[in-house]
Amino acid sequence: TLLANPDEWVPEKGYQSIETPRGSTVYDPNYVLIVPGYKSSTSPTEESLKEIRVVPNPYVAASNFNETEYMKKILFTHLPAQCTINIYSITGEKVISLKHDDTEDGKEWWDLRTVNNQEVSPGLYIYTVESTDNSGKPIKHVGKFAIIR
């Protein structure tokens, strides 16, 4: 028996191979790599930070956006590879700080909970995304989002 077919569920010679003209490995000239979403920028600039978005905005609790009864969350998109997201209430109180460190994925989820693991209240929130450019100079983006219950 074959190691890939120990219970002999498939024919002796296996299934017919399915080939595509795009290539099957990175060494094929027609190989295509598909990455869903936005790939993190490893060289962020002030201009590229302006593309950062919060989804959904406004967050409406009754919308059931990609969540369960016990897990509510929002998404920060178009983030640089390494950054810190600080979230503040409209009164300036720091709610939480999130670290993003992923060169492949430019997204970060937030579970709508404070640093004390309490669910945040409805209202307007301010966020800052802090990173550094190629020369090591700190760069920052400031944005806002709303939570509606």
Tab-separated table of C-alpha atoms in Angstrom:
chain	number	residue	atom	x	y	z
A	1	THR	CA	0.000	0.000	0.000
A	2	LEU	CA	0.993	3.569	-0.570
A	3	LEU	CA	1.721	5.808	2.396
A	4	ALA	CA	-0.629	8.407	0.957
A	5	ASN	CA	-3.372	5.795	0.577
A	6	PRO	CA	-3.150	3.407	3.586
A	7	ASP	CA	-6.833	2.361	3.559
A	8	GLU	CA	-6.953	2.053	-0.243
A	9	TRP	CA	-9.784	4.540	-0.689
A	10	VAL	CA	-8.529	5.692	-4.075
A	11	PRO	CA	-7.545	3.726	-7.180
A	12	GLU	CA	-4.147	2.014	-7.143
A	13	LYS	CA	-2.466	4.736	-9.205
A	14	GLY	CA	-4.212	7.594	-7.378
A	15	TYR	CA	-6.270	10.379	-8.864
A	16	GLN	CA	-5.575	12.108	-12.127
A	17	SER	CA	-3.303	15.096	-11.639
A	18	ILE	CA	-4.896	18.483	-12.134
A	19	GLU	CA	-2.476	20.887	-13.813
A	20	THR	CA	-2.947	24.574	-14.473
A	21	PRO	CA	-1.101	26.754	-16.977
A	22	ARG	CA	-0.089	29.039	-14.089
A	23	GLY	CA	2.576	26.672	-12.792
A	24	SER	CA	2.672	24.780	-9.533
A	25	THR	CA	5.874	25.961	-7.831
A	26	VAL	CA	7.741	29.233	-7.498
A	27	TYR	CA	10.309	27.870	-9.973
A	28	ASP	CA	7.756	27.683	-12.806
A	29	PRO	CA	7.823	30.811	-15.007
A	30	ASN	CA	4.021	31.166	-14.913
A	31	TYR	CA	3.637	30.697	-11.143
A	32	VAL	CA	1.223	33.161	-9.527
A	33	LEU	CA	1.173	33.851	-5.796
A	34	ILE	CA	-2.158	35.094	-4.503
A	35	VAL	CA	-2.203	36.805	-1.106
A	36	PRO	CA	-5.667	37.760	0.126
A	37	GLY	CA	-5.960	41.248	1.534
A	38	TYR	CA	-3.250	43.837	1.872
A	39	LYS	CA	0.404	42.935	2.300
A	40	SER	CA	2.222	44.888	4.996
A	41	SER	CA	4.542	47.657	3.895
A	42	THR	CA	8.104	47.080	5.097
A	43	SER	CA	9.041	50.674	4.219
A	44	PRO	CA	6.166	52.851	5.503
A	45	THR	CA	5.907	56.566	4.782
A	46	GLU	CA	3.645	59.340	6.081
A	47	GLU	CA	1.703	59.027	2.831
A	48	SER	CA	1.229	55.252	3.073
A	49	LEU	CA	-0.091	55.545	6.637
A	50	LYS	CA	-2.977	57.646	5.296
A	51	GLU	CA	-4.377	54.450	3.710
A	52	ILE	CA	-5.048	52.868	7.143
A	53	ARG	CA	-8.741	52.100	7.671
A	54	VAL	CA	-10.956	50.691	10.412
A	55	VAL	CA	-13.564	48.184	9.250
A	56	PRO	CA	-16.467	48.453	9.899
A	57	ASN	CA	-16.699	52.143	10.664
A	58	PRO	CA	-19.022	52.817	12.340
A	59	TYR	CA	-19.183	49.523	14.174
A	60	VAL	CA	-22.852	48.614	14.714
A	61	ALA	CA	-23.358	45.836	17.276
A	62	ALA	CA	-26.492	44.532	15.535
A	63	SER	CA	-24.682	44.057	12.208
A	64	ASN	CA	-23.079	40.691	13.149
A	65	PHE	CA	-19.950	41.612	11.172
A	66	ASN	CA	-17.691	38.548	11.288
A	67	GLU	CA	-18.402	37.791	14.929
A	68	THR	CA	-20.194	35.610	17.414
A	69	GLU	CA	-22.293	36.448	20.445
A	70	TYR	CA	-19.177	36.400	22.638
A	71	MET	CA	-16.542	37.658	20.215
A	72	LYS	CA	-17.013	41.143	18.839
A	73	LYS	CA	-14.176	42.686	16.859
A	74	ILE	CA	-13.095	45.325	14.389
A	75	LEU	CA	-10.278	45.291	11.869
A	76	PHE	CA	-7.441	47.734	11.188
A	77	THR	CA	-6.270	47.432	7.570
A	78	HIS	CA	-3.310	48.643	5.457
A	79	LEU	CA	-0.926	48.557	8.421
A	80	PRO	CA	2.858	48.663	8.049
A	81	ALA	CA	4.812	45.520	8.930
A	82	GLN	CA	5.733	46.768	12.400
A	83	CYS	CA	3.665	49.326	14.279
A	84	THR	CA	1.825	50.125	17.483
A	85	ILE	CA	-1.881	50.962	17.501
A	86	ASN	CA	-3.000	53.066	20.471
A	87	ILE	CA	-6.733	53.498	21.013
A	88	TYR	CA	-8.129	56.371	23.098
A	89	SER	CA	-11.603	57.370	24.224
A	90	ILE	CA	-12.882	60.789	23.121
A	91	THR	CA	-11.845	62.146	26.554
A	92	GLY	CA	-8.229	61.104	25.879
A	93	GLU	CA	-8.152	58.069	28.164
A	94	LYS	CA	-5.995	55.276	26.740
A	95	VAL	CA	-8.168	52.211	26.144
A	96	ILE	CA	-5.580	49.737	24.843
A	97	SER	CA	-2.344	49.435	22.916
A	98	LEU	CA	-1.974	46.786	20.190
A	99	LYS	CA	1.337	45.625	18.703
A	100	HIS	CA	1.353	44.640	15.041
A	101	ASP	CA	4.377	42.692	13.779
A	102	ASP	CA	3.612	40.783	10.590
A	103	THR	CA	5.409	41.272	7.272
A	104	GLU	CA	2.821	39.253	5.332
A	105	ASP	CA	-0.515	40.520	6.648
A	106	GLY	CA	-1.354	44.223	6.929
A	107	LYS	CA	-4.361	43.620	9.190
A	108	GLU	CA	-4.871	43.578	12.950
A	109	TRP	CA	-8.048	42.551	14.774
A	110	TRP	CA	-9.199	44.208	18.010
A	111	ASP	CA	-11.716	42.426	20.251
A	112	LEU	CA	-13.370	45.667	21.502
A	113	ARG	CA	-12.024	45.119	25.012
A	114	THR	CA	-9.973	47.438	27.203
A	115	VAL	CA	-6.661	46.651	28.821
A	116	ASN	CA	-8.740	45.523	31.857
A	117	ASN	CA	-10.700	43.062	29.662
A	118	GLN	CA	-13.895	45.130	29.865
A	119	GLU	CA	-16.116	45.617	26.843
A	120	VAL	CA	-15.813	49.169	25.495
A	121	SER	CA	-18.785	51.490	25.624
A	122	PRO	CA	-20.431	53.035	22.570
A	123	GLY	CA	-18.981	56.310	21.380
A	124	LEU	CA	-16.266	57.944	19.330
A	125	TYR	CA	-12.705	56.636	19.599
A	126	ILE	CA	-9.381	58.050	18.407
A	127	TYR	CA	-6.545	55.786	17.296
A	128	THR	CA	-2.906	56.418	16.493
A	129	VAL	CA	-0.643	54.159	14.461
A	130	GLU	CA	3.043	54.706	15.209
A	131	SER	CA	5.869	53.273	13.152
A	132	THR	CA	9.263	54.264	11.744
A	133	ASP	CA	10.301	54.956	8.160
A	134	ASN	CA	13.430	53.565	6.462
A	135	SER	CA	15.668	56.205	8.029
A	136	GLY	CA	14.398	55.391	11.534
A	137	LYS	CA	12.361	58.593	11.809
A	138	PRO	CA	9.123	58.067	13.779
A	139	ILE	CA	5.936	58.499	11.742
A	140	LYS	CA	2.362	58.625	13.013
A	141	HIS	CA	-1.185	58.442	11.693
A	142	VAL	CA	-4.241	59.604	13.656
A	143	GLY	CA	-7.783	58.454	12.839
A	144	LYS	CA	-11.178	57.901	14.407
A	145	PHE	CA	-13.961	55.350	14.491
A	146	ALA	CA	-17.358	55.031	16.145
A	147	ILE	CA	-19.026	52.214	18.069
A	148	ILE	CA	-22.835	52.089	18.065
A	149	ARG	CA	-24.701	49.572	20.231
